[in-house]
Coordinates of C-alpha atoms and ligand atoms in Angstrom, one line a residue:
M1 CA -24.9 -6.3 -1.3
H2 CA -22.5 -9.1 -0.5
P3 CA -19.4 -7.6 1.2
L4 CA -17.2 -9.0 -1.6
Q5 CA -19.3 -7.2 -4.2
C6 CA -18.8 -4.0 -2.1
V7 CA -15.1 -4.5 -2.2
L8 CA -15.0 -5.4 -5.9
Q9 CA -17.2 -2.4 -6.6
A10 CA -14.7 -0.2 -4.9
Q11 CA -11.9 -1.8 -6.8
R12 CA -13.6 -1.0 -10.1
W13 CA -13.9 2.6 -9.1
G14 CA -10.1 2.7 -8.5
P15 CA -8.3 4.9 -6.1
L16 CA -11.0 7.6 -6.2
A17 CA -13.1 5.2 -4.2
S18 CA -10.7 5.3 -1.3
V19 CA -12.0 8.5 0.1
S20 CA -15.6 7.4 -0.1
W21 CA -14.9 4.1 1.5
L22 CA -13.5 5.6 4.7
L23 CA -15.6 5.1 7.7
F24 CA -15.8 7.5 10.5
R25 CA -17.8 7.0 13.7
T26 CA -18.2 9.9 16.0
C27 CA -19.4 9.8 19.6
R28 CA -22.1 12.3 18.6
A29 CA -24.8 10.4 16.8
Q30 CA -25.9 13.3 14.6
S31 CA -22.6 13.8 13.0
S32 CA -21.7 10.2 12.5
V33 CA -21.7 8.9 9.0
H34 CA -23.1 5.6 10.3
G35 CA -25.2 7.3 13.0
T36 CA -24.1 5.0 15.8
T37 CA -23.4 6.3 19.3
C38 CA -20.3 5.1 21.1
P39 CA -20.1 6.7 24.5
G40 CA -16.6 5.4 25.3
P41 CA -15.3 5.9 28.8
G42 CA -13.5 9.2 29.1
R43 CA -14.4 10.4 25.7
Q44 CA -16.0 13.5 27.2
Q45 CA -12.6 15.0 27.9
E46 CA -12.0 15.1 24.2
N47 CA -15.1 17.2 23.4
G48 CA -13.2 20.4 22.6
V49 CA -10.9 18.8 20.1
Q50 CA -13.7 16.8 18.7
K51 CA -15.9 19.9 18.1
D52 CA -13.1 21.6 16.2
F53 CA -12.5 18.5 14.2
S54 CA -16.1 17.9 13.4
S55 CA -16.5 21.4 12.1
R56 CA -13.5 21.0 9.9
L57 CA -14.7 17.6 8.8
A58 CA -18.1 19.2 7.8
A59 CA -16.2 21.4 5.3
G60 CA -15.2 18.2 3.6
P61 CA -12.4 17.3 1.2
T62 CA -11.7 19.6 -1.8
F63 CA -11.6 18.5 -5.5
Q64 CA -7.8 18.7 -5.3
H65 CA -7.8 16.2 -2.5
F66 CA -9.8 13.7 -4.6
L67 CA -7.4 14.2 -7.5
R68 CA -4.4 13.6 -5.2
S69 CA -6.1 10.4 -3.9
A70 CA -6.4 9.2 -7.5
L71 CA -2.6 9.1 -7.9
D72 CA -1.0 5.7 -8.3
P73 CA 0.3 4.6 -4.9
Q74 CA 3.9 4.6 -6.2
E75 CA 3.6 8.2 -7.5
K76 CA 2.3 9.7 -4.3
P77 CA 4.8 12.0 -2.5
D78 CA 6.6 10.7 0.5
V79 CA 4.9 13.1 2.9
E80 CA 1.4 13.7 1.9
D81 CA -0.5 17.0 2.4
P82 CA -3.0 16.5 5.2
P83 CA -6.7 16.2 4.3
P84 CA -8.6 19.4 4.9
Y85 CA -10.0 18.3 8.2
L86 CA -6.5 17.7 9.7
T87 CA -3.5 20.0 10.3
V88 CA 0.0 18.9 9.5
D89 CA 0.7 18.7 13.2
E90 CA -2.3 16.5 13.8
L91 CA -1.2 14.2 11.0
S92 CA 2.3 13.7 12.4
G93 CA 3.1 11.1 15.1
R94 CA 4.7 13.8 17.4
Q95 CA 6.9 11.1 18.9
R96 CA 4.1 9.0 20.2
K97 CA 5.1 5.5 20.9
V98 CA 3.7 2.6 19.0
Y99 CA 3.6 -1.0 20.1
L100 CA 3.1 -3.5 17.3
E101 CA 2.0 -7.1 17.9
T102 CA 2.0 -9.6 15.0
Y103 CA -0.2 -12.7 14.7
G104 CA -0.3 -15.3 11.9
C105 CA 1.8 -15.9 8.9
Q106 CA 5.1 -14.4 7.5
M107 CA 3.0 -12.1 5.3
N108 CA 1.9 -10.5 8.5
V109 CA 5.4 -10.2 9.8
N110 CA 6.3 -8.4 6.6
D111 CA 3.1 -6.2 6.8
T112 CA 4.1 -5.2 10.4
E113 CA 7.4 -3.9 9.0
I114 CA 5.6 -2.0 6.2
A115 CA 3.1 -0.5 8.7
W116 CA 6.0 0.5 11.0
S117 CA 7.9 2.0 8.1
V118 CA 4.9 4.2 7.2
L119 CA 4.5 5.3 10.9
Q120 CA 8.2 5.9 11.4
K121 CA 8.2 8.3 8.5
S122 CA 5.3 10.1 10.0
G123 CA 7.1 10.8 13.3
Y124 CA 6.1 7.9 15.5
L125 CA 8.5 6.0 17.8
R126 CA 8.6 2.3 18.3
T127 CA 8.4 0.7 21.7
R128 CA 8.7 -2.9 22.9
N129 CA 7.2 -2.0 26.2
L130 CA 3.4 -2.4 26.2
Q131 CA 3.1 -0.2 29.3
E132 CA 4.6 2.9 27.8
A133 CA 2.8 2.6 24.4
D134 CA 0.5 5.5 23.2
V135 CA -0.8 3.3 20.4
I136 CA -1.2 -0.5 20.3
L137 CA -1.6 -2.1 16.9
L138 CA -2.5 -5.8 16.4
V139 CA -1.6 -7.2 13.0
T140 CA -4.2 -10.0 12.7
C141 CA -5.0 -13.3 11.0
S142 CA -8.4 -14.7 10.0
I143 CA -7.4 -18.0 8.5
R144 CA -9.0 -20.0 11.3
E145 CA -11.6 -19.4 14.0
K146 CA -8.9 -20.0 16.6
A147 CA -6.7 -17.2 15.2
E148 CA -9.5 -14.7 15.5
Q149 CA -10.5 -15.9 19.0
T150 CA -6.9 -15.2 20.1
I151 CA -7.3 -11.5 19.0
W152 CA -10.7 -11.2 20.8
N153 CA -9.1 -12.5 24.0
R154 CA -6.1 -10.1 23.6
L155 CA -8.5 -7.2 23.2
H156 CA -10.2 -8.1 26.5
Q157 CA -6.8 -7.9 28.2
L158 CA -6.0 -4.6 26.5
K159 CA -9.4 -3.2 27.7
A160 CA -8.1 -3.0 31.3
L161 CA -5.0 -1.3 30.2
K162 CA -6.9 1.3 28.2
T163 CA -9.4 2.0 31.0
K164 CA -6.5 2.5 33.5
R165 CA -4.7 4.8 31.1
L166 CA -7.8 7.1 30.6
R167 CA -7.6 8.0 34.3
S168 CA -3.9 8.9 34.2
R169 CA -2.6 10.5 31.0
V170 CA -3.2 10.8 27.2
P171 CA -5.7 8.1 26.0
L172 CA -4.3 4.9 24.7
R173 CA -5.3 4.2 21.0
I174 CA -5.9 0.6 19.9
G175 CA -6.0 -0.5 16.2
I176 CA -6.7 -3.7 14.4
L177 CA -4.8 -4.2 11.2
G178 CA -4.8 -6.9 8.5
C179 CA -7.1 -9.8 7.7
M180 CA -9.4 -9.6 10.7
A181 CA -10.0 -5.9 10.1
E182 CA -10.8 -6.7 6.5
R183 CA -13.1 -9.7 7.2
L184 CA -15.1 -8.3 10.1
K185 CA -15.0 -4.6 9.4
E186 CA -17.6 -2.8 11.6
E187 CA -18.3 -5.9 13.7
I188 CA -15.1 -5.2 15.5
L189 CA -16.0 -1.5 16.1
N190 CA -19.4 -2.6 17.3
R191 CA -18.3 -5.4 19.6
E192 CA -15.2 -3.7 21.0
K193 CA -15.9 0.0 21.5
M194 CA -12.3 0.4 22.7
V195 CA -10.9 -0.2 19.2
D196 CA -10.1 3.1 17.6
I197 CA -8.9 2.2 14.2
L198 CA -9.2 -0.5 11.6
A199 CA -6.8 -0.8 8.6
G200 CA -7.2 -3.6 6.0
P201 CA -4.1 -5.1 4.4
D202 CA -4.1 -2.5 1.6
A203 CA -4.5 0.5 3.8
Y204 CA -1.3 0.8 5.8
R205 CA -0.3 4.0 4.0
D206 CA -3.4 5.5 5.6
L207 CA -2.4 4.7 9.2
P208 CA -1.1 8.3 10.1
R209 CA -4.5 9.7 9.0
L210 CA -6.5 7.0 10.7
L211 CA -4.6 7.6 14.0
A212 CA -5.0 11.4 13.6
V213 CA -8.7 10.9 13.3
A214 CA -8.7 8.6 16.3
E215 CA -6.9 11.3 18.4
S216 CA -10.0 13.5 18.1
G217 CA -12.2 10.8 19.7
Q218 CA -13.5 9.2 16.5
Q219 CA -13.3 5.6 15.4
A220 CA -11.8 5.4 11.9
A221 CA -11.5 2.6 9.3
N222 CA -10.1 2.0 5.9
V223 CA -10.7 -1.5 4.6
L224 CA -10.6 -0.8 0.9
L225 CA -8.9 -3.5 -1.1
S226 CA -6.8 -2.4 -4.0
L227 CA -6.0 -3.8 -7.4
D228 CA -2.5 -2.3 -7.5
E229 CA -1.2 -1.7 -4.0
T230 CA 2.1 -3.6 -3.5
Y231 CA 3.9 -1.2 -1.2
A232 CA 6.6 -1.3 -3.8
D233 CA 8.1 2.0 -2.6
V234 CA 7.8 1.3 1.2
M235 CA 11.1 -0.1 2.4
P236 CA 10.2 -2.3 5.3
V237 CA 12.2 -1.6 8.5
Q238 CA 14.2 -4.6 9.7
T239 CA 13.0 -4.8 13.2
S240 CA 16.0 -6.8 14.6
P241 CA 19.4 -5.3 13.7
S242 CA 21.1 -8.6 14.5
A243 CA 18.9 -10.5 12.1
T244 CA 20.5 -12.7 9.5
S245 CA 17.5 -13.0 7.2
A246 CA 14.6 -10.9 5.9
F247 CA 11.3 -11.3 4.2
V248 CA 10.7 -9.5 0.9
S249 CA 7.1 -9.2 -0.3
I250 CA 6.9 -9.7 -4.0
M251 CA 3.2 -10.1 -4.6
R252 CA -0.1 -9.8 -2.7
G253 CA -3.5 -11.3 -2.9
C254 CA -4.8 -14.5 -4.5
D255 CA -7.1 -15.3 -7.5
N256 CA -7.4 -19.0 -6.8
M257 CA -10.5 -19.1 -4.7
C258 CA -9.9 -22.5 -3.1
S259 CA -13.3 -23.2 -1.6
Y260 CA -12.2 -23.3 2.0
C261 CA -10.0 -20.2 2.0
I262 CA -10.8 -16.7 3.3
V263 CA -7.6 -15.2 1.9
P264 CA -9.0 -13.9 -1.5
F265 CA -11.6 -12.0 0.6
T266 CA -9.2 -10.5 3.1
R267 CA -6.2 -9.9 0.9
G268 CA -7.9 -9.2 -2.5
R269 CA -6.8 -9.9 -6.0
E270 CA -3.4 -11.0 -7.1
R271 CA -0.9 -8.2 -8.0
S272 CA 2.9 -8.3 -8.3
R273 CA 5.5 -5.8 -7.4
P274 CA 7.7 -4.5 -10.2
V275 CA 10.9 -6.5 -10.5
A276 CA 13.1 -3.4 -10.3
S277 CA 11.8 -2.4 -6.8
I278 CA 12.3 -6.0 -5.5
L279 CA 15.9 -6.1 -6.8
E280 CA 16.5 -2.7 -5.1
E281 CA 15.3 -4.0 -1.8
V282 CA 17.3 -7.2 -2.0
R283 CA 20.4 -5.1 -2.9
K284 CA 19.9 -2.9 0.2
L285 CA 19.5 -6.0 2.4
S286 CA 22.7 -7.5 1.0
E287 CA 24.5 -4.2 1.7
Q288 CA 23.2 -4.4 5.3
G289 CA 24.9 -7.8 5.5
L290 CA 21.8 -10.0 5.6
K291 CA 22.5 -13.5 4.5
E292 CA 19.1 -14.8 3.6
V293 CA 16.1 -13.5 1.8
T294 CA 12.6 -15.1 1.7
L295 CA 10.5 -14.0 -1.2
L296 CA 6.9 -13.7 0.1
G297 CA 3.5 -13.9 -1.5
Q298 CA 0.2 -15.7 -1.1
N299 CA 1.0 -17.4 -4.4
V300 CA 4.6 -16.5 -4.6
N301 CA 5.3 -18.5 -7.8
S302 CA 2.3 -17.0 -9.6
F303 CA 4.4 -13.8 -9.7
R304 CA 3.7 -11.8 -12.9
D305 CA 5.1 -8.3 -13.2
S306 CA 3.0 -6.5 -15.8
S307 CA 4.1 -3.0 -14.9
E308 CA 5.9 -2.5 -18.2
V309 CA 5.3 -3.7 -21.7
Q310 CA 7.6 -6.7 -22.3
F311 CA 8.7 -8.5 -25.4
N312 CA 7.2 -11.8 -24.1
N313 CA 3.7 -10.4 -23.8
A314 CA 2.2 -13.4 -25.6
V315 CA 3.8 -16.0 -23.3
S316 CA 1.0 -18.2 -21.9
A317 CA 0.4 -19.5 -18.4
N318 CA 2.9 -22.4 -18.4
L319 CA 1.4 -24.4 -15.6
S320 CA 2.7 -27.6 -14.0
R321 CA 1.6 -30.7 -15.9
G322 CA -1.9 -31.9 -15.0
F323 CA -2.8 -28.7 -13.1
S324 CA -5.5 -26.1 -13.9
T325 CA -6.6 -22.7 -12.6
N326 CA -10.0 -21.5 -11.4
Y327 CA -9.5 -18.3 -13.4
K328 CA -9.0 -17.4 -17.1
P329 CA -5.4 -18.0 -18.2
K330 CA -3.3 -14.9 -17.9
Q331 CA -0.9 -13.7 -20.5
G332 CA 2.4 -11.9 -20.5
G333 CA 4.4 -10.2 -17.8
L334 CA 7.8 -11.1 -16.2
R335 CA 7.3 -14.4 -14.4
F336 CA 8.7 -16.0 -11.3
A337 CA 11.7 -17.7 -13.1
H338 CA 12.8 -14.3 -14.4
L339 CA 12.6 -12.8 -10.9
L340 CA 14.3 -15.7 -9.2
D341 CA 17.2 -15.6 -11.7
H342 CA 17.8 -11.9 -11.1
V343 CA 17.4 -12.0 -7.3
S344 CA 19.8 -14.9 -7.0
R345 CA 22.4 -12.9 -8.9
V346 CA 22.4 -10.0 -6.5
D347 CA 24.7 -11.6 -4.0
P348 CA 26.0 -15.1 -4.4
E349 CA 26.5 -15.3 -0.6
M350 CA 22.9 -14.6 0.1
R351 CA 20.5 -17.6 0.4
I352 CA 17.2 -17.3 -1.5
R353 CA 14.0 -19.0 -0.3
F354 CA 10.4 -18.4 -1.3
T355 CA 7.0 -19.0 0.3
S356 CA 4.1 -19.8 -0.1
P357 CA 3.9 -21.3 -3.6
H358 CA 1.0 -23.0 -5.4
P359 CA 1.9 -26.4 -6.9
K360 CA 0.4 -25.4 -10.3
D361 CA 3.1 -22.8 -10.9
F362 CA 6.3 -25.0 -11.1
P363 CA 7.3 -24.9 -14.8
D364 CA 10.6 -26.6 -15.7
E365 CA 12.6 -23.3 -15.9
V366 CA 11.9 -22.7 -12.1
L367 CA 13.0 -26.2 -11.2
Q368 CA 16.1 -25.9 -13.3
L369 CA 17.1 -22.6 -11.8
I370 CA 16.7 -24.0 -8.3
H371 CA 18.9 -26.9 -9.2
E372 CA 21.6 -24.8 -10.9
R373 CA 22.0 -21.9 -8.5
D374 CA 24.0 -22.6 -5.3
N375 CA 22.3 -19.9 -3.4
I376 CA 18.7 -20.8 -4.2
C377 CA 17.7 -23.3 -1.4
K378 CA 16.8 -26.8 -2.5
Q379 CA 13.6 -26.6 -0.5
I380 CA 10.1 -26.5 -1.9
H381 CA 6.8 -26.0 -0.1
L382 CA 4.2 -28.0 -2.0
P383 CA 0.8 -27.5 -0.2
A384 CA -1.2 -30.6 -1.0
Q385 CA -4.2 -30.0 1.5
S386 CA -5.5 -33.6 0.9
G387 CA -4.5 -36.9 -0.6
S388 CA -8.0 -37.6 -2.0
S389 CA -8.8 -36.5 -5.5
R390 CA -12.5 -36.3 -4.5
V391 CA -11.7 -33.9 -1.7
L392 CA -9.2 -31.9 -3.8
E393 CA -12.0 -31.3 -6.3
A394 CA -14.4 -30.1 -3.5
M395 CA -11.6 -27.8 -2.4
R396 CA -11.2 -26.5 -6.0
R397 CA -7.4 -27.0 -5.8
G398 CA -7.1 -27.6 -9.6
Y399 CA -5.3 -30.9 -9.5
S400 CA -5.8 -34.6 -8.7
R401 CA -3.7 -36.7 -6.3
E402 CA -2.1 -38.4 -9.3
A403 CA -1.0 -35.0 -10.9
Y404 CA 0.4 -33.9 -7.5
V405 CA 2.3 -37.2 -7.0
E406 CA 3.7 -36.9 -10.6
L407 CA 4.9 -33.4 -9.8
V408 CA 6.6 -34.6 -6.6
H409 CA 8.5 -37.2 -8.7
H410 CA 9.4 -34.6 -11.3
I411 CA 10.7 -32.2 -8.7
R412 CA 12.8 -34.9 -7.1
E413 CA 14.3 -35.9 -10.4
S414 CA 15.0 -32.2 -11.3
I415 CA 16.4 -31.3 -7.9
P416 CA 18.2 -34.2 -6.3
G417 CA 18.2 -34.0 -2.5
V418 CA 15.4 -31.4 -2.5
S419 CA 13.6 -31.0 0.8
L420 CA 9.8 -31.0 0.6
S421 CA 7.2 -29.5 3.0
S422 CA 3.4 -29.3 2.8
D423 CA 0.1 -28.1 4.3
F424 CA -2.8 -30.5 5.1
I425 CA -6.4 -29.9 6.2
A426 CA -8.1 -32.7 8.3
G427 CA -11.9 -33.1 8.1
F428 CA -12.9 -30.9 5.2
C429 CA -16.6 -30.9 4.2
G430 CA -17.7 -34.3 3.1
E431 CA -14.3 -36.0 3.9
T432 CA -14.9 -39.7 4.5
E433 CA -12.7 -42.2 6.4
E434 CA -11.5 -43.5 3.0
D435 CA -10.5 -39.9 1.9
H436 CA -8.7 -39.5 5.2
L437 CA -6.8 -42.7 4.7
Q438 CA -5.7 -41.5 1.2
T439 CA -4.2 -38.4 2.9
V440 CA -2.4 -40.7 5.3
S441 CA -1.1 -42.7 2.4
L442 CA 0.1 -39.5 0.6
L443 CA 2.1 -38.6 3.7
R444 CA 3.7 -42.0 3.7
E445 CA 4.4 -41.9 0.0
V446 CA 6.0 -38.5 -0.2
Q447 CA 7.7 -38.5 3.1
Y448 CA 7.9 -34.7 3.7
N449 CA 10.6 -33.1 5.8
M450 CA 8.3 -30.5 7.2
G451 CA 4.5 -30.2 7.5
F452 CA 1.8 -27.8 8.6
L453 CA -1.4 -29.7 9.6
F454 CA -4.7 -28.3 10.8
A455 CA -8.3 -29.3 11.5
Y456 CA -10.7 -27.7 9.1
S457 CA -12.3 -24.5 10.3
M458 CA -15.2 -23.2 8.2
R459 CA -15.0 -19.5 7.4
Q460 CA -17.9 -17.3 6.4
K461 CA -17.9 -15.8 2.9
T462 CA -16.0 -18.8 1.4
R463 CA -17.4 -21.0 -1.3
A464 CA -17.5 -23.9 1.1
Y465 CA -19.6 -21.8 3.6
H466 CA -22.2 -21.1 0.9
R467 CA -22.2 -24.4 -1.0
L468 CA -20.9 -27.2 1.3
K469 CA -21.7 -28.7 4.7
D470 CA -19.2 -28.7 7.5
D471 CA -20.3 -32.2 8.3
V472 CA -17.3 -33.9 9.9
P473 CA -17.8 -33.8 13.7
E474 CA -15.2 -31.8 15.6
E475 CA -13.9 -34.9 17.5
V476 CA -13.5 -36.8 14.2
K477 CA -11.6 -33.8 12.8
L478 CA -9.3 -33.8 15.8
R479 CA -8.8 -37.6 15.8
R480 CA -7.9 -37.5 12.1
L481 CA -5.6 -34.5 12.6
E482 CA -3.8 -36.5 15.4
E483 CA -3.4 -39.4 13.1
L484 CA -1.9 -37.2 10.3
I485 CA 0.5 -35.6 12.7
T486 CA 1.7 -39.0 14.0
V487 CA 2.3 -40.3 10.5
F488 CA 3.9 -37.1 9.4
R489 CA 6.4 -37.2 12.3
E490 CA 7.2 -40.9 11.7
E491 CA 8.0 -40.2 8.0
A492 CA 9.8 -36.9 8.7
T493 CA 12.0 -38.7 11.2
K494 CA 12.9 -41.3 8.6
A495 CA 13.5 -38.7 5.9
N496 CA 15.7 -36.7 8.3
M497 CA 17.6 -39.9 9.3
A498 CA 19.1 -39.9 5.8
S499 CA 21.1 -36.8 6.8
V500 CA 23.0 -38.6 9.5
G501 CA 26.7 -38.8 8.5
C502 CA 26.3 -36.0 5.9
T503 CA 28.0 -32.6 6.1
Q504 CA 25.6 -29.7 5.7
L505 CA 26.0 -26.0 5.2
V506 CA 24.3 -24.2 8.1
L507 CA 23.6 -20.4 8.4
V508 CA 24.1 -19.6 12.0
E509 CA 21.3 -17.7 13.7
G510 CA 22.5 -17.5 17.3
H511 CA 22.5 -19.4 20.6
S512 CA 20.3 -22.4 21.0
K513 CA 17.2 -21.6 23.2
R514 CA 17.7 -24.9 25.1
S515 CA 21.4 -24.7 25.9
A516 CA 23.8 -21.8 26.4
T517 CA 26.7 -23.9 25.1
D518 CA 25.1 -24.7 21.8
L519 CA 24.5 -22.6 18.6
C520 CA 21.7 -23.1 16.2
G521 CA 21.1 -22.3 12.6
R522 CA 19.3 -23.6 9.5
N523 CA 20.4 -26.0 6.8
D524 CA 19.5 -25.6 3.1
G525 CA 16.2 -27.4 3.7
N526 CA 15.3 -24.9 6.4
L527 CA 15.6 -27.5 9.2
K528 CA 17.0 -26.3 12.5
V529 CA 20.5 -27.6 13.2
I530 CA 22.0 -27.6 16.7
F531 CA 25.8 -27.8 17.3
P532 CA 28.3 -27.0 20.1
N533 CA 29.7 -23.5 20.3
V534 CA 33.4 -24.3 19.9
E535 CA 36.4 -22.8 18.0
M536 CA 36.8 -23.9 14.5
E537 CA 39.0 -23.4 11.4
D538 CA 38.1 -20.5 9.1
V539 CA 38.6 -21.8 5.5
S540 CA 39.0 -18.2 4.2
N541 CA 41.9 -17.5 6.6
S542 CA 43.8 -20.8 6.9
G543 CA 45.3 -21.3 10.3
V544 CA 42.9 -18.9 12.0
R545 CA 40.6 -20.3 14.7
V546 CA 37.2 -18.6 15.2
R547 CA 33.9 -19.0 16.9
A548 CA 30.8 -18.8 14.7
Q549 CA 28.7 -15.6 14.8
P550 CA 25.1 -15.1 13.6
G551 CA 25.3 -14.7 9.8
D552 CA 28.3 -17.0 9.4
Y553 CA 28.1 -20.1 7.2
V554 CA 29.5 -23.2 8.9
L555 CA 29.8 -26.8 7.8
V556 CA 28.2 -29.2 10.3
K557 CA 28.5 -33.0 10.3
I558 CA 25.1 -34.4 11.3
T559 CA 25.1 -37.0 14.0
S560 CA 21.5 -37.4 15.1
T561 CA 18.0 -36.2 14.1
S562 CA 14.4 -36.0 15.2
S563 CA 11.3 -35.1 13.1
Q564 CA 12.1 -31.4 13.5
T565 CA 15.7 -30.9 14.4
L566 CA 19.2 -32.1 13.4
K567 CA 22.2 -32.2 15.7
G568 CA 25.9 -32.4 14.8
H569 CA 29.4 -31.1 15.3
V570 CA 30.8 -28.1 13.5
L571 CA 33.8 -28.6 11.1
C572 CA 34.7 -25.1 9.9
R573 CA 33.5 -21.7 9.0
T574 CA 33.2 -21.3 5.3
T575 CA 31.4 -19.3 2.5
L576 CA 28.3 -20.4 0.5
K577 CA 30.4 -20.4 -2.7
D578 CA 33.2 -22.5 -1.2
S579 CA 31.0 -25.1 0.4
S580 CA 30.6 -28.1 -1.7
A581 CA 30.6 -30.7 1.0
Y582 CA 27.2 -32.4 0.9
C583 CA 25.9 -35.9 1.1
Ligands
LIG1 S1 -4.2 -20.6 -3.2 FE1 -6.0 -21.3 -2.2 S2 -5.4 -21.7 -0.1 FE2 -3.8 -20.4 -1.0 S3 -4.3 -18.3 -0.5 FE3 -5.2 -18.7 -2.5 S4 -7.3 -19.4 -2.0 FE4 -6.2 -19.6 -0.1

């Protein structure tokens, strides 16, 4: 069976499948579900615990346990009863120290906070010191070959640490979380015997149980994808108390199936978090004094909360003009404009951003809202991927170059001064020199402020892997990528030059990394702004001179720019509401 079919099968069975999907590997071949031996170093010392565990495991879960597993994730009690093969004590963290390492996108940063929230509740402590960790968890990314190679390399480094630890004190446990766990599943356990647990992106609630199983010398995995898991009730822990901004996950998964992309296979189907739980989290962040929230999702503007019956059940998809979907149009639910409207009303002093959107989901009401609300940043990420309609079709993006360019013009008319960013892939299957030049010309035509450009990396399981040929030689991909980066930088420098002489509102983040006498922050378009750390007037307290602190809004007059950074001098401390001084 194709692995995706496996996963979809499990999804159709619903939560009851979660127990049957669990994978245990014991060191004793006879008792292993998969019958694989894994004589890991030092495992012998755990034989006593393991024997006891195995006999309890043999008793199996009860019917009540299956019923409890079938509960909706949101309805499950905070502290779950342990499964029959574990005691309450074994399930708890017992103050063991967890070291979390995050790779990849902002979704992974947010997932790390969710995973930590689950473990903290279970009695684990967090450490930033690798040497004192009892558990090391890597939150991984699979988007490109290189991202996975980084994790394999990291595992080799951790191997030495684990071997050393086995000789001294309690064994170190190592876990792979997120997309790579989902994509490779058992391959990781087979290749790296030192990995104790695997948890896919929808299995973080199961971490305490997986770690408890690992304590008895077993390898354990839960890579079940869910149709409804949004972690709506798990309040992520803000890892940096001095942080000015936070990510709020509003939806997970993707239904688009772009032909090059592994995400639908590692993150599963699209599902949105209920509006009420998002607003509650944003309110809490506002009370904590945070000044910026970024709404997160694989297709953030495809948000559709269908958790309750709504009056607008018959409202159709409402796509951007000239755009189509790879799936049957969906009906009803509370859409992104509704959410954005409510989130932006929580705290007028809190900036709202969102990422990563799909260009197909920018109806006029979203654009109008961004234009009207002072605290919704005038910054839109509009992933193009290619400037060639032929390549876009092969990528199954659901739009042509012409439709994309028309959308860019419409956005610029609707939101004057908007800052645009994009993603591009160089050297996709079948991309000719002419296709590449069309991407170059799109970069020139749109003149993005920010860009994320990569050489194509074919991923197994994707449609491109099965149906297309990765026929652009590596050196050609790299040469084209270099050309795109050069053109992007030239155009971004020109676009940013337009800011020179303007006064911009900047949210202060802290000291500049390059100079102790400078501060740095972000403007509305999310570009970094550097300015000297000097005393300034505070417009809310006339006559009072202050120095800016992280979380303050200041007005900065821009004096110079590059493709990535702006520099200027600070005028005053202000508030978001009072700041109307722009170009
Ligand atoms: S929209 Fe396309 S590129 Fe983005 S996550 Fe979904 S499949 Fe991947």
